[in-house]
Amino acid sequence: MARNKRAKVRTTVSSSADSSHQNMGSVRKSVIFLCVVALIYAAYLVISGQWGEFIESLRTLNNTWVVLAMGAYVVYFFFGVLAYVLAVIDDPKSPVGIRDLMSVEATGIFFSNLTPNGTGGAPAQIFRLSRTGLSMGGAGALQYTRFIVYEAGEGIFAALMLIFRGGYFVETYGNVFLIGAALFGFKIVEVIALLAICLAPRLVMRLGNAVLRLVKRFAPNKDLSKYRSFLDTQVLEFSRGFSHAARDWRRMLATLVVTLIQLGWQFSLPWFVLKAFGIEADFLTCLACGSMIELLTSAVPLPGGTGGAEGGFAFLFAPMFGSEVAAGFVVWRMVQYFLPVLASALVMGLRSDSGVSINTRWRRVRTRFQSFWTSIKRKKRISPNGARINPHRLRHKKRSRR
């Protein structure tokens, strides 16, 4: 039995390592692809006669607001790490440290941005978590739960923006707003599907196998073994990890709140870019448009949502940027995409070597704060001449004065 378990763990680790190597190959192709896209975009500006206007717009740029936009992305990164911290802070035996979680968040940013549909993010993060000493089951449970909460957060954020800014979308974009509503509907279906996997894994496995048998009937030469393997192992691990985390609903709710705040900082980046060009804009409207762009880019099966990001930004922010929309997109894409990819490549190498768990660190901080607070209370109870003040006598004196 133990031998089988060890063999299963070795197989899972090996498959995760293979997945990581495949992701690196996909990353190299994606970098080449994005360079080609950048050249095409530059060629379009030259051919369309917008190059001079583009350069002139960049000359008037207020660099202070660009730096603030970079700072906003750093805050986004901080809340991403905090979401992971909340997941492990109650476990005194967890081997994961703060630097490890910074590396995990950076790994997600790097591989999600450089693989089609962000498919390389979660496997790379699970593999990175397993390198901390966490079991593959524990790493998968932690990452799957974080993934579900993040996806749910995107759907909830989009719903809130549609409630508060739905009228603006209809007035400004007319019937095209239906595309945004359809994207929101797609996100809701995605979250429901993830919850179905978590709450009814056996049913999902039966339906999935039925679909695979149907596919095999029409394509007998197609190899479906990896899909069967996913259904047999990943769905159950996904469900177990979520069920374990969902027992502590308060922590799940706190993680969701942190995720919503994190997304708010990401979606606020266009507002900073508008300020950099000296353009005043409504902050909530920028959040709503940023949320819609995120839904659009996640629906495009290309690295970084290429095509969806350009088209979505040009369409949604053209009324605000006007003729400077091309320059605005370049600055936004630099802050929101290219610089984070470069920075995350540097942060991915961080390791926690202290061996002290986050739970232990948190208890130390809490103990020190309690000691500090107790000392302050004691000082308040001591009179200027050094005598200790009895709070009961103080109450008696107040009553006698009355």
Short mmCIF file of C-alpha atoms in Angstrom, two decimals:
data_model
loop_
_atom_site.label_atom_id
_atom_site.label_comp_id
_atom_site.label_asym_id
_atom_site.label_seq_id
_atom_site.Cartn_x
_atom_site.Cartn_y
_atom_site.Cartn_z
CA MET A 1 0.00 0.00 0.00
CA ALA A 2 2.75 2.44 1.01
CA ARG A 3 4.75 1.43 -2.06
CA ASN A 4 1.77 2.24 -4.28
CA LYS A 5 1.37 5.61 -2.62
CA ARG A 6 5.04 6.46 -3.13
CA ALA A 7 4.82 5.37 -6.77
CA LYS A 8 1.73 7.54 -7.23
CA VAL A 9 3.49 10.56 -5.70
CA ARG A 10 6.56 10.00 -7.90
CA THR A 11 4.32 9.75 -10.96
CA THR A 12 2.46 12.95 -10.03
CA VAL A 13 5.68 14.86 -9.40
CA SER A 14 7.11 13.56 -12.67
CA SER A 15 3.99 14.61 -14.57
CA SER A 16 4.12 18.06 -12.96
CA ALA A 17 7.79 18.39 -13.94
CA ASP A 18 6.96 17.33 -17.50
CA SER A 19 4.15 19.88 -17.52
CA SER A 20 6.59 22.55 -16.34
CA HIS A 21 9.02 21.71 -19.17
CA GLN A 22 6.16 21.84 -21.68
CA ASN A 23 5.13 25.23 -20.30
CA MET A 24 8.66 26.56 -20.79
CA GLY A 25 8.53 25.44 -24.41
CA SER A 26 5.19 27.19 -24.78
CA VAL A 27 6.66 30.31 -23.14
CA ARG A 28 9.47 30.49 -25.71
CA LYS A 29 6.97 30.26 -28.54
CA SER A 30 4.78 32.89 -26.87
CA VAL A 31 7.67 35.35 -26.54
CA ILE A 32 8.39 35.01 -30.26
CA PHE A 33 4.68 35.40 -31.00
CA LEU A 34 4.41 38.58 -28.90
CA CYS A 35 7.49 40.09 -30.58
CA VAL A 36 5.85 39.49 -33.96
CA VAL A 37 2.62 41.11 -32.68
CA ALA A 38 4.60 44.16 -31.48
CA LEU A 39 6.21 44.52 -34.92
CA ILE A 40 2.82 44.24 -36.61
CA TYR A 41 1.40 46.89 -34.28
CA ALA A 42 4.31 49.26 -35.02
CA ALA A 43 3.88 48.66 -38.75
CA TYR A 44 0.17 49.48 -38.46
CA LEU A 45 0.96 52.83 -36.80
CA VAL A 46 3.41 53.72 -39.56
CA ILE A 47 1.13 52.65 -42.44
CA SER A 48 -1.95 54.36 -40.97
CA GLY A 49 -0.03 57.61 -40.44
CA GLN A 50 -0.49 57.59 -36.66
CA TRP A 51 3.20 57.18 -35.79
CA GLY A 52 3.91 60.91 -35.39
CA GLU A 53 0.82 61.40 -33.26
CA PHE A 54 1.80 58.35 -31.20
CA ILE A 55 5.31 59.74 -30.49
CA GLU A 56 3.92 63.18 -29.65
CA SER A 57 1.47 61.67 -27.17
CA LEU A 58 4.29 59.83 -25.41
CA ARG A 59 6.31 63.07 -25.11
CA THR A 60 3.54 64.71 -23.06
CA LEU A 61 3.38 61.75 -20.69
CA ASN A 62 3.51 62.48 -16.94
CA ASN A 63 5.99 59.86 -15.70
CA THR A 64 4.89 60.28 -12.08
CA TRP A 65 1.52 58.70 -12.83
CA VAL A 66 3.21 55.88 -14.73
CA VAL A 67 5.32 55.13 -11.64
CA LEU A 68 2.14 55.21 -9.54
CA ALA A 69 0.57 52.73 -11.96
CA MET A 70 3.55 50.42 -11.44
CA GLY A 71 3.06 50.83 -7.71
CA ALA A 72 -0.60 49.87 -8.12
CA TYR A 73 0.48 46.62 -9.78
CA VAL A 74 2.87 45.97 -6.89
CA VAL A 75 -0.12 46.35 -4.53
CA TYR A 76 -2.02 43.90 -6.74
CA PHE A 77 0.87 41.46 -6.32
CA PHE A 78 0.89 42.00 -2.55
CA PHE A 79 -2.80 41.09 -2.22
CA GLY A 80 -2.21 38.02 -4.37
CA VAL A 81 0.45 36.84 -1.92
CA LEU A 82 -1.84 37.72 1.00
CA ALA A 83 -4.55 35.46 -0.43
CA TYR A 84 -2.11 32.54 -0.30
CA VAL A 85 -0.99 33.51 3.22
CA LEU A 86 -4.60 33.29 4.44
CA ALA A 87 -4.77 29.74 3.08
CA VAL A 88 -1.79 28.47 5.13
CA ILE A 89 -1.70 30.75 8.17
CA ASP A 90 -3.64 28.33 10.40
CA ASP A 91 -1.42 25.33 9.63
CA PRO A 92 1.57 25.18 12.05
CA LYS A 93 3.14 22.33 10.04
CA SER A 94 2.98 24.03 6.65
CA PRO A 95 6.50 24.28 5.14
CA VAL A 96 5.53 27.21 2.92
CA GLY A 97 7.13 30.57 3.70
CA ILE A 98 6.44 34.15 2.59
CA ARG A 99 9.18 34.12 -0.04
CA ASP A 100 7.84 30.84 -1.37
CA LEU A 101 4.39 32.39 -1.80
CA MET A 102 5.89 35.43 -3.52
CA SER A 103 7.57 33.00 -5.92
CA VAL A 104 4.28 31.11 -6.42
CA GLU A 105 2.36 34.31 -7.23
CA ALA A 106 5.13 35.43 -9.61
CA THR A 107 5.12 32.00 -11.27
CA GLY A 108 1.39 32.33 -11.88
CA ILE A 109 1.81 35.78 -13.43
CA PHE A 110 4.67 34.62 -15.66
CA PHE A 111 3.16 31.41 -17.01
CA SER A 112 -0.43 32.69 -17.18
CA ASN A 113 0.67 35.64 -19.30
CA LEU A 114 2.87 33.60 -21.62
CA THR A 115 0.73 30.51 -22.28
CA PRO A 116 -2.51 30.35 -24.31
CA ASN A 117 -5.56 31.04 -22.11
CA GLY A 118 -3.23 31.09 -19.11
CA THR A 119 -3.28 27.29 -19.00
CA GLY A 120 0.31 27.05 -17.80
CA GLY A 121 -0.21 29.10 -14.65
CA ALA A 122 -1.87 26.61 -12.29
CA PRO A 123 0.34 23.57 -13.11
CA ALA A 124 3.50 25.67 -12.71
CA GLN A 125 2.25 27.00 -9.37
CA ILE A 126 1.41 23.51 -8.11
CA PHE A 127 4.88 22.33 -9.09
CA ARG A 128 6.44 25.33 -7.32
CA LEU A 129 4.39 24.66 -4.17
CA SER A 130 5.50 21.02 -4.19
CA ARG A 131 9.13 22.17 -4.16
CA THR A 132 8.57 23.76 -0.72
CA GLY A 133 8.01 20.33 0.84
CA LEU A 134 4.24 20.42 0.50
CA SER A 135 2.71 17.17 -0.73
CA MET A 136 1.32 17.12 -4.26
CA GLY A 137 -2.17 16.65 -2.84
CA GLY A 138 -1.70 19.61 -0.50
CA ALA A 139 -0.18 21.76 -3.25
CA GLY A 140 -3.04 20.91 -5.61
CA ALA A 141 -5.66 21.61 -2.93
CA LEU A 142 -4.12 24.99 -2.12
CA GLN A 143 -3.81 26.04 -5.76
CA TYR A 144 -7.21 24.73 -6.86
CA THR A 145 -8.95 26.60 -4.04
CA ARG A 146 -7.09 29.79 -4.90
CA PHE A 147 -8.01 29.34 -8.57
CA ILE A 148 -11.72 28.91 -7.80
CA VAL A 149 -11.84 31.93 -5.50
CA TYR A 150 -10.02 34.06 -8.09
CA GLU A 151 -12.41 33.02 -10.87
CA ALA A 152 -15.41 33.65 -8.61
CA GLY A 153 -13.94 37.04 -7.70
CA GLU A 154 -13.73 38.02 -11.37
CA GLY A 155 -17.39 37.09 -11.86
CA ILE A 156 -18.55 38.94 -8.74
CA PHE A 157 -16.50 42.02 -9.63
CA ALA A 158 -17.95 42.08 -13.15
CA ALA A 159 -21.47 41.73 -11.74
CA LEU A 160 -20.92 44.68 -9.38
CA MET A 161 -19.59 46.81 -12.24
CA LEU A 162 -22.59 45.94 -14.41
CA ILE A 163 -24.90 46.97 -11.57
CA PHE A 164 -23.19 50.33 -10.97
CA ARG A 165 -22.16 51.14 -14.55
CA GLY A 166 -24.58 49.17 -16.75
CA GLY A 167 -26.32 52.38 -17.81
CA TYR A 168 -23.02 53.93 -18.92
CA PHE A 169 -22.23 50.90 -21.09
CA VAL A 170 -25.64 50.98 -22.77
CA GLU A 171 -25.50 54.75 -23.39
CA THR A 172 -21.89 54.75 -24.65
CA TYR A 173 -21.62 51.50 -26.59
CA GLY A 174 -25.22 50.66 -27.48
CA ASN A 175 -25.96 47.10 -28.53
CA VAL A 176 -22.27 46.19 -28.41
CA PHE A 177 -22.76 46.10 -24.65
CA LEU A 178 -24.42 42.71 -25.25
CA ILE A 179 -20.94 41.31 -25.94
CA GLY A 180 -19.87 42.33 -22.46
CA ALA A 181 -23.00 40.77 -20.99
CA ALA A 182 -22.26 37.57 -22.92
CA LEU A 183 -18.69 37.53 -21.54
CA PHE A 184 -20.09 37.95 -18.05
CA GLY A 185 -22.49 35.07 -18.70
CA PHE A 186 -19.57 32.92 -19.87
CA LYS A 187 -17.70 33.68 -16.63
CA ILE A 188 -20.76 32.68 -14.57
CA VAL A 189 -21.00 29.38 -16.48
CA GLU A 190 -17.29 28.78 -15.87
CA VAL A 191 -17.65 29.35 -12.12
CA ILE A 192 -20.72 27.07 -11.99
CA ALA A 193 -18.76 24.35 -13.82
CA LEU A 194 -15.90 24.66 -11.32
CA LEU A 195 -18.34 24.42 -8.40
CA ALA A 196 -19.94 21.36 -10.02
CA ILE A 197 -16.52 19.70 -10.20
CA CYS A 198 -15.95 20.51 -6.53
CA LEU A 199 -19.37 19.50 -5.21
CA ALA A 200 -20.28 16.60 -7.52
CA PRO A 201 -17.03 15.12 -8.87
CA ARG A 202 -18.45 11.65 -9.56
CA LEU A 203 -21.23 13.09 -11.71
CA VAL A 204 -18.74 15.23 -13.62
CA MET A 205 -16.50 12.18 -14.17
CA ARG A 206 -19.42 10.13 -15.52
CA LEU A 207 -20.49 12.93 -17.88
CA GLY A 208 -16.89 13.47 -18.98
CA ASN A 209 -16.34 9.81 -19.74
CA ALA A 210 -19.59 9.69 -21.68
CA VAL A 211 -18.39 12.61 -23.81
CA LEU A 212 -15.02 10.93 -24.35
CA ARG A 213 -16.72 7.72 -25.50
CA LEU A 214 -18.78 9.75 -27.95
CA VAL A 215 -15.65 11.49 -29.27
CA LYS A 216 -13.88 8.14 -29.60
CA ARG A 217 -16.75 6.82 -31.70
CA PHE A 218 -16.36 9.65 -34.24
CA ALA A 219 -12.54 9.83 -34.02
CA PRO A 220 -11.27 6.29 -33.29
CA ASN A 221 -7.63 7.21 -34.00
CA LYS A 222 -7.54 10.10 -31.53
CA ASP A 223 -5.59 9.51 -28.31
CA LEU A 224 -7.81 10.45 -25.36
CA SER A 225 -5.73 8.89 -22.58
CA LYS A 226 -4.61 12.22 -21.09
CA TYR A 227 -8.22 13.40 -20.86
CA ARG A 228 -9.21 10.18 -19.09
CA SER A 229 -6.27 10.64 -16.72
CA PHE A 230 -7.45 14.16 -15.95
CA LEU A 231 -10.95 12.92 -15.17
CA ASP A 232 -9.67 10.04 -13.03
CA THR A 233 -7.22 12.00 -10.89
CA GLN A 234 -7.44 15.77 -11.22
CA VAL A 235 -11.20 16.10 -10.78
CA LEU A 236 -11.13 14.18 -7.49
CA GLU A 237 -8.07 16.11 -6.22
CA PHE A 238 -9.75 19.35 -7.23
CA SER A 239 -12.90 18.40 -5.31
CA ARG A 240 -11.07 17.19 -2.20
CA GLY A 241 -8.94 20.31 -2.01
CA PHE A 242 -11.95 22.61 -2.27
CA SER A 243 -14.00 20.57 0.24
CA HIS A 244 -11.15 20.74 2.73
CA ALA A 245 -10.77 24.50 2.33
CA ALA A 246 -14.53 25.18 2.34
CA ARG A 247 -14.83 23.83 5.90
CA ASP A 248 -13.41 27.13 7.12
CA TRP A 249 -15.93 29.40 5.40
CA ARG A 250 -14.70 32.49 7.26
CA ARG A 251 -11.24 32.14 5.78
CA MET A 252 -12.75 31.48 2.34
CA LEU A 253 -14.80 34.66 2.68
CA ALA A 254 -11.73 36.63 3.78
CA THR A 255 -9.81 35.27 0.78
CA LEU A 256 -12.64 36.33 -1.53
CA VAL A 257 -12.62 39.87 -0.09
CA VAL A 258 -8.82 40.06 -0.53
CA THR A 259 -9.23 38.81 -4.12
CA LEU A 260 -11.83 41.49 -4.91
CA ILE A 261 -9.49 44.17 -3.55
CA GLN A 262 -6.64 42.67 -5.59
CA LEU A 263 -8.70 42.76 -8.79
CA GLY A 264 -9.70 46.34 -8.07
CA TRP A 265 -6.05 47.40 -8.12
CA GLN A 266 -5.48 45.61 -11.42
CA PHE A 267 -8.55 47.10 -13.08
CA SER A 268 -7.62 50.59 -11.87
CA LEU A 269 -4.47 50.70 -14.04
CA PRO A 270 -6.20 52.43 -17.02
CA TRP A 271 -7.24 55.25 -14.66
CA PHE A 272 -3.57 55.85 -13.74
CA VAL A 273 -2.65 55.83 -17.43
CA LEU A 274 -5.38 58.37 -18.21
CA LYS A 275 -4.00 60.63 -15.46
CA ALA A 276 -0.52 60.22 -16.98
CA PHE A 277 -1.87 61.74 -20.20
CA GLY A 278 -3.57 64.53 -18.25
CA ILE A 279 -7.07 63.17 -18.91
CA GLU A 280 -9.73 63.25 -16.19
CA ALA A 281 -11.94 60.17 -15.97
CA ASP A 282 -14.40 58.56 -13.60
CA PHE A 283 -12.61 56.00 -11.42
CA LEU A 284 -15.56 53.58 -11.19
CA THR A 285 -16.04 53.68 -14.96
CA CYS A 286 -12.37 52.77 -15.44
CA LEU A 287 -12.81 49.85 -13.05
CA ALA A 288 -15.84 48.65 -15.01
CA CYS A 289 -14.04 48.89 -18.36
CA GLY A 290 -10.95 47.20 -16.93
CA SER A 291 -13.10 44.34 -15.68
CA MET A 292 -14.65 43.89 -19.13
CA ILE A 293 -11.23 43.87 -20.79
CA GLU A 294 -10.12 41.11 -18.41
CA LEU A 295 -13.15 38.99 -19.35
CA LEU A 296 -12.41 39.60 -23.02
CA THR A 297 -8.70 38.73 -22.84
CA SER A 298 -9.40 35.55 -20.86
CA ALA A 299 -11.76 34.41 -23.63
CA VAL A 300 -9.09 34.80 -26.36
CA PRO A 301 -6.98 31.60 -26.72
CA LEU A 302 -3.69 33.42 -27.30
CA PRO A 303 -0.83 34.33 -24.93
CA GLY A 304 -1.76 37.41 -22.93
CA GLY A 305 -5.14 37.55 -24.64
CA THR A 306 -3.44 39.13 -27.65
CA GLY A 307 -6.07 40.54 -29.97
CA GLY A 308 -8.71 40.76 -27.29
CA ALA A 309 -6.64 43.15 -25.17
CA GLU A 310 -5.92 45.50 -28.09
CA GLY A 311 -9.44 45.47 -29.44
CA GLY A 312 -11.08 45.70 -26.02
CA PHE A 313 -8.91 48.60 -24.88
CA ALA A 314 -9.34 50.54 -28.14
CA PHE A 315 -13.10 50.10 -28.06
CA LEU A 316 -13.78 50.68 -24.36
CA PHE A 317 -11.32 53.51 -23.73
CA ALA A 318 -11.50 55.36 -27.07
CA PRO A 319 -14.22 57.71 -25.69
CA MET A 320 -11.85 58.68 -22.85
CA PHE A 321 -8.45 58.76 -24.61
CA GLY A 322 -9.64 60.13 -27.93
CA SER A 323 -6.77 60.41 -30.42
CA GLU A 324 -4.26 59.27 -27.78
CA VAL A 325 -5.78 55.81 -27.41
CA ALA A 326 -2.87 54.11 -29.25
CA ALA A 327 -0.27 55.64 -26.93
CA GLY A 328 -2.52 54.91 -23.96
CA PHE A 329 -2.72 51.26 -24.90
CA VAL A 330 1.08 50.95 -25.17
CA VAL A 331 1.62 52.45 -21.70
CA TRP A 332 -1.18 50.37 -20.18
CA ARG A 333 0.09 47.17 -21.78
CA MET A 334 3.61 47.93 -20.56
CA VAL A 335 2.44 48.39 -16.95
CA GLN A 336 -0.17 45.64 -16.95
CA TYR A 337 1.63 42.98 -18.99
CA PHE A 338 5.22 43.34 -20.18
CA LEU A 339 6.85 44.76 -17.02
CA PRO A 340 5.06 42.27 -14.71
CA VAL A 341 6.28 39.39 -16.87
CA LEU A 342 9.87 40.63 -16.66
CA ALA A 343 9.65 41.34 -12.93
CA SER A 344 8.00 38.00 -12.13
CA ALA A 345 10.84 36.19 -13.95
CA LEU A 346 13.19 37.68 -11.33
CA VAL A 347 10.93 36.95 -8.33
CA MET A 348 10.30 33.31 -9.29
CA GLY A 349 13.69 32.34 -7.86
CA LEU A 350 12.85 33.37 -4.28
CA ARG A 351 13.05 30.63 -1.63
CA SER A 352 12.18 30.54 2.09
CA ASP A 353 15.12 28.99 3.95
CA SER A 354 14.32 29.85 7.58
CA GLY A 355 12.22 26.74 8.20
CA VAL A 356 9.80 28.76 10.37
CA SER A 357 6.16 28.40 9.33
CA ILE A 358 3.91 31.38 8.62
CA ASN A 359 1.68 30.23 11.48
CA THR A 360 4.61 30.45 13.93
CA ARG A 361 5.56 33.90 12.66
CA TRP A 362 1.96 35.08 12.96
CA ARG A 363 1.70 33.79 16.56
CA ARG A 364 4.93 35.60 17.44
CA VAL A 365 3.65 38.87 15.99
CA ARG A 366 0.32 38.45 17.77
CA THR A 367 2.05 37.68 21.10
CA ARG A 368 4.30 40.73 20.78
CA PHE A 369 1.34 42.95 19.96
CA GLN A 370 -0.61 41.60 22.94
CA SER A 371 2.38 42.21 25.23
CA PHE A 372 2.77 45.74 23.87
CA TRP A 373 -0.93 46.46 24.35
CA THR A 374 -0.86 45.04 27.89
CA SER A 375 2.11 47.25 28.78
CA ILE A 376 0.24 50.32 27.53
CA LYS A 377 -2.76 49.42 29.72
CA ARG A 378 -0.48 49.01 32.74
CA LYS A 379 1.10 52.41 32.17
CA LYS A 380 -2.34 54.01 32.10
CA ARG A 381 -3.12 52.49 35.51
CA ILE A 382 0.00 54.02 37.14
CA SER A 383 -0.21 57.58 38.54
CA PRO A 384 2.51 60.20 37.82
CA ASN A 385 4.16 59.59 41.24
CA GLY A 386 4.56 55.88 40.42
CA ALA A 387 1.69 54.54 42.55
CA ARG A 388 -0.61 52.00 40.94
CA ILE A 389 -4.14 53.24 40.40
CA ASN A 390 -6.99 50.97 41.42
CA PRO A 391 -9.71 51.24 38.76
CA HIS A 392 -12.39 50.35 41.36
CA ARG A 393 -11.37 53.30 43.56
CA LEU A 394 -11.48 55.60 40.51
CA ARG A 395 -15.07 54.56 39.83
CA HIS A 396 -15.94 55.14 43.51
CA LYS A 397 -14.45 58.66 43.38
CA LYS A 398 -16.43 59.51 40.25
CA ARG A 399 -19.64 58.39 41.92
CA SER A 400 -18.95 60.42 45.09
CA ARG A 401 -18.31 63.55 42.97
CA ARG A 402 -21.68 63.12 41.36
#
